[in-house]
Amino acid sequence: MNQMKHVAIIMDGNGRWGIKNKKSRNLGHRQGLKTVEMVIEETIKNKIKFLTLYAFSTENWKRPRIEIRFLLNLLESFLKENIDKLDKNNIRLKVIGNLVRFPTKIQNLLTISQQRTKKNSKLQLNLALNYGSKDEIIRAIKLIKKKKYEVNEKMLNKFLYTFGIPDPDILIRTGDTCRLSNFLLWQLAYTEIFFVKKMWPDFTKKDFVNCIDSFLSRDRRFGKRV
Ligand code: IPE
Ligand code: IPE
Ligand code: MG
């Protein structure tokens, strides 16, 4: 049996959960952080080395400014409150995405957090922030052209934000929505996808383990005839 190396998650449904349970989208985002802590713990327990969380897409800038500000503040306080714990638990933090649009203090915090944890080896936690797959691919092609290298699969992999990270074995999307929303389009070519009806704050340990278990029973053919 293959050891699973990489789980990617589109954490969707915070807003709807918030409206339904707390009458506020933002309180749904806050509640979603509890699920983040749970999946980090479970990923480690299952000896999975990479966890990628879609936290903010290139399209999410279209949201009301007040929600964006809330999300950025939440990110800032999450990092400040948890960086010691992440480091102590031997977790490496890596950002994928284009940070230039973020406030300088958040950029600095992310740089420091990545620097501080870069030698950690139990789990690599990739946070997708201002991440968009189309943006990532175009950026990679531009970099390759600038260096006058040949464009091929290996070279493209090398210039993506995810260089050095194995492609996800599974993608989980919560929130009862069956689409990829510009997430890891290249890297998900052969990933097993699980769409979960529950909203992200309601996603439990049992739901997570169910996805992992059903992955193990799926027949991955990679185009071969077996
Ligand atoms: C996902 O939850 C979190 C982010 C995009 C930051 P949403 O905010 O998209 O929640 P819904 O889909 O509107 O319920
Ligand atoms: C995808 O969720 C982005 C994140 C979870 C960060 P969205 O809620 O933004 O996706 P759409 O708009 O439903 O496609
Ligand atoms: Mg959504």
mmCIF file of C-alpha atoms and ligand atoms in Angstrom:
data_model
loop_
_atom_site.group_PDB
_atom_site.id
_atom_site.type_symbol
_atom_site.label_atom_id
_atom_site.label_comp_id
_atom_site.label_asym_id
_atom_site.label_seq_id
_atom_site.Cartn_x
_atom_site.Cartn_y
_atom_site.Cartn_z
ATOM 1 C CA MET A 1 0.000 0.000 0.000
ATOM 2 C CA ASN A 2 1.315 3.440 -0.918
ATOM 3 C CA GLN A 3 1.911 5.898 1.894
ATOM 4 C CA MET A 4 -0.052 9.041 1.199
ATOM 5 C CA LYS A 5 2.286 12.017 0.931
ATOM 6 C CA HIS A 6 0.173 15.056 0.234
ATOM 7 C CA VAL A 7 -3.343 16.198 1.090
ATOM 8 C CA ALA A 8 -4.720 19.410 -0.405
ATOM 9 C CA ILE A 9 -7.887 21.057 0.864
ATOM 10 C CA ILE A 10 -10.243 23.733 -0.443
ATOM 11 C CA MET A 11 -11.693 24.924 2.853
ATOM 12 C CA ASP A 12 -15.063 26.144 1.621
ATOM 13 C CA GLY A 13 -18.315 26.987 3.377
ATOM 14 C CA ASN A 14 -17.207 29.214 6.258
ATOM 15 C CA GLY A 15 -19.464 32.076 5.198
ATOM 16 C CA ARG A 16 -22.581 29.956 4.869
ATOM 17 C CA TRP A 17 -21.841 28.217 8.174
ATOM 18 C CA GLY A 18 -21.397 31.597 9.836
ATOM 19 C CA ILE A 19 -24.674 32.991 8.526
ATOM 20 C CA LYS A 20 -26.591 29.885 9.547
ATOM 21 C CA ASN A 21 -25.110 29.480 13.018
ATOM 22 C CA LYS A 22 -23.898 32.917 14.110
ATOM 23 C CA LYS A 23 -25.582 35.342 11.705
ATOM 24 C CA SER A 24 -22.149 36.482 10.548
ATOM 25 C CA ARG A 25 -19.911 35.220 7.722
ATOM 26 C CA ASN A 26 -16.838 36.375 9.614
ATOM 27 C CA LEU A 27 -17.604 34.249 12.661
ATOM 28 C CA GLY A 28 -17.718 31.318 10.249
ATOM 29 C CA HIS A 29 -14.167 32.134 9.152
ATOM 30 C CA ARG A 30 -13.073 32.214 12.793
ATOM 31 C CA GLN A 31 -14.738 28.874 13.508
ATOM 32 C CA GLY A 32 -13.006 27.420 10.435
ATOM 33 C CA LEU A 33 -9.651 27.835 12.181
ATOM 34 C CA LYS A 34 -10.628 25.100 14.645
ATOM 35 C CA THR A 35 -11.000 22.701 11.732
ATOM 36 C CA VAL A 36 -7.578 23.828 10.475
ATOM 37 C CA GLU A 37 -6.032 22.827 13.815
ATOM 38 C CA MET A 38 -7.772 19.457 13.668
ATOM 39 C CA VAL A 39 -6.590 18.629 10.140
ATOM 40 C CA ILE A 40 -3.009 19.596 10.980
ATOM 41 C CA GLU A 41 -3.060 17.159 13.932
ATOM 42 C CA GLU A 42 -4.687 14.394 11.922
ATOM 43 C CA THR A 43 -2.334 14.830 8.986
ATOM 44 C CA ILE A 44 0.599 14.323 11.330
ATOM 45 C CA LYS A 45 -1.061 11.327 13.018
ATOM 46 C CA ASN A 46 -1.487 9.738 9.593
ATOM 47 C CA LYS A 47 2.190 10.324 8.783
ATOM 48 C CA ILE A 48 1.340 12.489 5.775
ATOM 49 C CA LYS A 49 4.202 14.865 5.017
ATOM 50 C CA PHE A 50 2.492 17.693 3.089
ATOM 51 C CA LEU A 51 -0.746 19.542 3.753
ATOM 52 C CA THR A 52 -1.836 22.358 1.435
ATOM 53 C CA LEU A 53 -4.670 24.635 2.498
ATOM 54 C CA TYR A 54 -6.411 27.048 0.140
ATOM 55 C CA ALA A 55 -6.866 30.080 2.367
ATOM 56 C CA PHE A 56 -7.252 33.001 -0.077
ATOM 57 C CA SER A 57 -7.587 32.899 -3.858
ATOM 58 C CA THR A 58 -6.633 35.485 -6.467
ATOM 59 C CA GLU A 59 -10.379 35.857 -7.018
ATOM 60 C CA ASN A 60 -11.196 36.470 -3.350
ATOM 61 C CA TRP A 61 -10.141 40.131 -3.762
ATOM 62 C CA LYS A 62 -13.565 40.575 -5.337
ATOM 63 C CA ARG A 63 -15.139 40.225 -1.878
ATOM 64 C CA PRO A 64 -16.232 43.224 0.209
ATOM 65 C CA ARG A 65 -13.256 45.046 1.666
ATOM 66 C CA ILE A 66 -14.460 44.471 5.203
ATOM 67 C CA GLU A 67 -14.456 40.681 4.756
ATOM 68 C CA ILE A 68 -10.978 40.791 3.189
ATOM 69 C CA ARG A 69 -9.722 42.832 6.114
ATOM 70 C CA PHE A 70 -11.231 40.356 8.563
ATOM 71 C CA LEU A 71 -9.548 37.437 6.770
ATOM 72 C CA LEU A 72 -6.172 39.184 6.793
ATOM 73 C CA ASN A 73 -6.492 39.998 10.496
ATOM 74 C CA LEU A 74 -7.418 36.396 11.178
ATOM 75 C CA LEU A 75 -4.341 35.217 9.287
ATOM 76 C CA GLU A 76 -2.156 37.611 11.226
ATOM 77 C CA SER A 77 -3.462 36.549 14.624
ATOM 78 C CA PHE A 78 -3.345 32.866 13.664
ATOM 79 C CA LEU A 79 0.337 33.176 12.787
ATOM 80 C CA LYS A 80 1.201 35.210 15.856
ATOM 81 C CA GLU A 81 -0.610 32.824 18.187
ATOM 82 C CA ASN A 82 0.529 29.597 16.571
ATOM 83 C CA ILE A 83 4.021 30.030 15.204
ATOM 84 C CA ASP A 84 5.666 28.839 18.441
ATOM 85 C CA LYS A 85 3.452 25.767 18.491
ATOM 86 C CA LEU A 86 4.054 25.027 14.797
ATOM 87 C CA ASP A 87 7.785 25.333 15.301
ATOM 88 C CA LYS A 88 7.750 23.228 18.476
ATOM 89 C CA ASN A 89 5.807 20.525 16.640
ATOM 90 C CA ASN A 90 8.460 20.425 13.904
ATOM 91 C CA ILE A 91 6.127 21.862 11.240
ATOM 92 C CA ARG A 92 7.513 23.815 8.317
ATOM 93 C CA LEU A 93 5.365 26.646 7.020
ATOM 94 C CA LYS A 94 5.482 27.532 3.334
ATOM 95 C CA VAL A 95 3.415 30.055 1.446
ATOM 96 C CA ILE A 96 2.318 29.486 -2.134
ATOM 97 C CA GLY A 97 0.933 32.475 -3.977
ATOM 98 C CA ASN A 98 1.826 36.035 -4.750
ATOM 99 C CA LEU A 99 2.184 38.035 -1.572
ATOM 100 C CA VAL A 100 2.804 41.467 -3.056
ATOM 101 C CA ARG A 101 -0.810 42.539 -2.597
ATOM 102 C CA PHE A 102 -0.733 41.826 1.139
ATOM 103 C CA PRO A 103 0.034 44.510 3.731
ATOM 104 C CA THR A 104 3.773 44.730 4.464
ATOM 105 C CA LYS A 105 3.380 43.621 8.075
ATOM 106 C CA ILE A 106 1.712 40.397 6.951
ATOM 107 C CA GLN A 107 4.369 39.831 4.284
ATOM 108 C CA ASN A 108 7.051 40.285 6.952
ATOM 109 C CA LEU A 109 5.305 37.975 9.373
ATOM 110 C CA LEU A 110 5.037 35.296 6.690
ATOM 111 C CA THR A 111 8.704 35.694 5.722
ATOM 112 C CA ILE A 112 9.814 35.399 9.351
ATOM 113 C CA SER A 113 7.562 32.390 9.978
ATOM 114 C CA GLN A 114 8.834 30.584 6.885
ATOM 115 C CA GLN A 115 12.428 31.375 7.755
ATOM 116 C CA ARG A 116 12.039 30.266 11.345
ATOM 117 C CA THR A 117 10.480 26.895 10.461
ATOM 118 C CA LYS A 118 12.400 26.060 7.300
ATOM 119 C CA LYS A 119 14.411 23.212 8.806
ATOM 120 C CA ASN A 120 11.377 21.495 10.336
ATOM 121 C CA SER A 121 10.586 18.116 8.894
ATOM 122 C CA LYS A 122 7.551 16.435 10.438
ATOM 123 C CA LEU A 123 5.003 18.190 8.237
ATOM 124 C CA GLN A 124 5.175 20.868 5.560
ATOM 125 C CA LEU A 125 2.136 23.103 5.829
ATOM 126 C CA ASN A 126 1.593 24.994 2.578
ATOM 127 C CA LEU A 127 -0.711 27.962 2.860
ATOM 128 C CA ALA A 128 -2.151 29.090 -0.473
ATOM 129 C CA LEU A 129 -2.509 32.864 -0.157
ATOM 130 C CA ASN A 130 -3.465 35.094 -3.051
ATOM 131 C CA TYR A 131 -3.004 31.878 -4.946
ATOM 132 C CA GLY A 132 -4.442 31.236 -8.393
ATOM 133 C CA SER A 133 -3.406 28.391 -10.610
ATOM 134 C CA LYS A 134 -3.614 30.372 -13.852
ATOM 135 C CA ASP A 135 -1.518 33.115 -12.304
ATOM 136 C CA GLU A 136 1.035 30.532 -11.144
ATOM 137 C CA ILE A 137 1.327 28.873 -14.565
ATOM 138 C CA ILE A 138 1.686 32.167 -16.439
ATOM 139 C CA ARG A 139 4.312 33.326 -13.947
ATOM 140 C CA ALA A 140 6.242 30.076 -14.446
ATOM 141 C CA ILE A 141 6.155 30.368 -18.243
ATOM 142 C CA LYS A 142 7.361 33.976 -18.097
ATOM 143 C CA LEU A 143 10.279 32.966 -15.849
ATOM 144 C CA ILE A 144 11.224 30.121 -18.185
ATOM 145 C CA LYS A 145 11.097 32.425 -21.220
ATOM 146 C CA LYS A 146 13.196 35.046 -19.465
ATOM 147 C CA LYS A 147 15.915 32.475 -18.883
ATOM 148 C CA LYS A 148 15.510 31.196 -22.466
ATOM 149 C CA TYR A 149 14.974 27.627 -21.226
ATOM 150 C CA GLU A 150 12.957 25.073 -23.130
ATOM 151 C CA VAL A 151 9.325 24.804 -22.006
ATOM 152 C CA ASN A 152 8.622 21.228 -20.936
ATOM 153 C CA GLU A 153 6.894 19.454 -18.079
ATOM 154 C CA LYS A 154 9.960 19.210 -15.876
ATOM 155 C CA MET A 155 10.847 22.855 -16.391
ATOM 156 C CA LEU A 156 7.317 24.045 -15.701
ATOM 157 C CA ASN A 157 7.272 22.050 -12.446
ATOM 158 C CA LYS A 158 10.488 23.726 -11.493
ATOM 159 C CA PHE A 159 9.067 27.234 -11.767
ATOM 160 C CA LEU A 160 5.744 26.634 -10.025
ATOM 161 C CA TYR A 161 5.297 27.711 -6.408
ATOM 162 C CA THR A 162 5.008 24.023 -5.564
ATOM 163 C CA PHE A 163 8.475 23.029 -6.786
ATOM 164 C CA GLY A 164 9.802 20.198 -4.627
ATOM 165 C CA ILE A 165 6.355 19.276 -3.310
ATOM 166 C CA PRO A 166 4.863 16.002 -4.609
ATOM 167 C CA ASP A 167 1.513 16.364 -6.404
ATOM 168 C CA PRO A 168 -1.441 15.914 -4.032
ATOM 169 C CA ASP A 169 -2.691 12.357 -3.584
ATOM 170 C CA ILE A 170 -6.069 13.670 -2.546
ATOM 171 C CA LEU A 171 -7.974 16.909 -2.792
ATOM 172 C CA ILE A 172 -10.835 17.520 -0.415
ATOM 173 C CA ARG A 173 -13.318 20.317 -1.020
ATOM 174 C CA THR A 174 -15.923 20.987 1.629
ATOM 175 C CA GLY A 175 -18.913 23.292 1.244
ATOM 176 C CA ASP A 176 -21.114 21.220 -1.084
ATOM 177 C CA THR A 177 -19.552 22.734 -4.215
ATOM 178 C CA CYS A 178 -18.052 20.674 -7.046
ATOM 179 C CA ARG A 179 -15.421 22.854 -8.682
ATOM 180 C CA LEU A 180 -11.717 23.632 -8.385
ATOM 181 C CA SER A 181 -11.925 27.440 -8.218
ATOM 182 C CA ASN A 182 -8.487 27.935 -9.803
ATOM 183 C CA PHE A 183 -6.653 25.707 -7.292
ATOM 184 C CA LEU A 184 -3.602 23.643 -8.335
ATOM 185 C CA LEU A 185 -4.991 22.894 -11.810
ATOM 186 C CA TRP A 186 -1.663 21.504 -13.059
ATOM 187 C CA GLN A 187 -0.752 19.617 -9.886
ATOM 188 C CA LEU A 188 -4.166 17.921 -9.577
ATOM 189 C CA ALA A 189 -3.928 16.143 -12.943
ATOM 190 C CA TYR A 190 -4.067 12.687 -11.316
ATOM 191 C CA THR A 191 -5.300 13.539 -7.840
ATOM 192 C CA GLU A 192 -8.242 11.708 -6.285
ATOM 193 C CA ILE A 193 -10.935 14.283 -5.548
ATOM 194 C CA PHE A 194 -13.452 14.232 -2.695
ATOM 195 C CA PHE A 195 -16.301 16.716 -2.616
ATOM 196 C CA VAL A 196 -17.789 16.870 0.857
ATOM 197 C CA LYS A 197 -21.253 18.308 1.514
ATOM 198 C CA LYS A 198 -20.445 19.668 4.982
ATOM 199 C CA MET A 199 -19.322 23.243 5.466
ATOM 200 C CA TRP A 200 -15.677 23.608 6.564
ATOM 201 C CA PRO A 201 -16.388 24.405 10.255
ATOM 202 C CA ASP A 202 -18.491 21.209 10.484
ATOM 203 C CA PHE A 203 -15.841 18.977 8.886
ATOM 204 C CA THR A 204 -14.765 16.460 11.549
ATOM 205 C CA LYS A 205 -11.885 14.132 12.247
ATOM 206 C CA LYS A 206 -14.124 11.268 11.171
ATOM 207 C CA ASP A 207 -14.903 12.974 7.828
ATOM 208 C CA PHE A 208 -11.191 13.494 7.250
ATOM 209 C CA VAL A 209 -10.307 9.900 8.099
ATOM 210 C CA ASN A 210 -13.129 8.710 5.815
ATOM 211 C CA CYS A 211 -11.539 10.563 2.869
ATOM 212 C CA ILE A 212 -8.141 9.058 3.661
ATOM 213 C CA ASP A 213 -9.616 5.559 3.967
ATOM 214 C CA SER A 214 -11.591 5.755 0.740
ATOM 215 C CA PHE A 215 -8.502 7.012 -1.086
ATOM 216 C CA LEU A 216 -6.765 3.795 -0.087
ATOM 217 C CA SER A 217 -9.494 1.745 -1.755
ATOM 218 C CA ARG A 218 -9.470 3.704 -5.023
ATOM 219 C CA ASP A 219 -7.875 2.171 -8.076
ATOM 220 C CA ARG A 220 -5.336 4.657 -9.424
ATOM 221 C CA ARG A 221 -4.547 3.653 -12.997
ATOM 222 C CA PHE A 222 -2.681 6.736 -14.261
ATOM 223 C CA GLY A 223 -3.853 5.964 -17.779
ATOM 224 C CA LYS A 224 -2.715 2.348 -17.765
ATOM 225 C CA ARG A 225 -5.059 -0.495 -18.538
ATOM 226 C CA VAL A 226 -5.181 -2.977 -15.678
HETATM 227 C C1 IPE B 1 -14.023 29.687 2.340
HETATM 228 O O1 IPE B 1 -15.284 29.960 2.804
HETATM 229 C C2 IPE B 1 -12.986 30.583 2.925
HETATM 230 C C3 IPE B 1 -12.442 31.584 1.996
HETATM 231 C C4 IPE B 1 -12.707 31.709 0.737
HETATM 232 C C5 IPE B 1 -11.522 32.531 2.562
HETATM 233 P P1 IPE B 1 -16.234 30.981 2.039
HETATM 234 O O2 IPE B 1 -16.018 32.344 2.594
HETATM 235 O O3 IPE B 1 -16.063 30.854 0.578
HETATM 236 O O4 IPE B 1 -17.660 30.443 2.490
HETATM 237 P P2 IPE B 1 -18.936 30.318 1.569
HETATM 238 O O5 IPE B 1 -18.559 29.437 0.423
HETATM 239 O O6 IPE B 1 -19.293 31.699 1.120
HETATM 240 O O7 IPE B 1 -19.951 29.699 2.459
HETATM 241 C C1 IPE B 2 -12.283 28.834 -2.972
HETATM 242 O O1 IPE B 2 -13.498 29.149 -2.395
HETATM 243 C C2 IPE B 2 -11.184 29.632 -2.337
HETATM 244 C C3 IPE B 2 -10.841 29.275 -0.979
HETATM 245 C C4 IPE B 2 -11.377 28.319 -0.235
HETATM 246 C C5 IPE B 2 -9.775 30.061 -0.402
HETATM 247 P P1 IPE B 2 -14.463 30.271 -3.003
HETATM 248 O O2 IPE B 2 -15.646 30.300 -2.135
HETATM 249 O O3 IPE B 2 -13.718 31.521 -3.183
HETATM 250 O O4 IPE B 2 -14.805 29.667 -4.431
HETATM 251 P P2 IPE B 2 -16.025 29.982 -5.397
HETATM 252 O O5 IPE B 2 -16.144 31.464 -5.476
HETATM 253 O O6 IPE B 2 -17.233 29.366 -4.782
HETATM 254 O O7 IPE B 2 -15.659 29.320 -6.673
HETATM 255 MG MG MG B 3 -16.997 29.751 -0.857
#
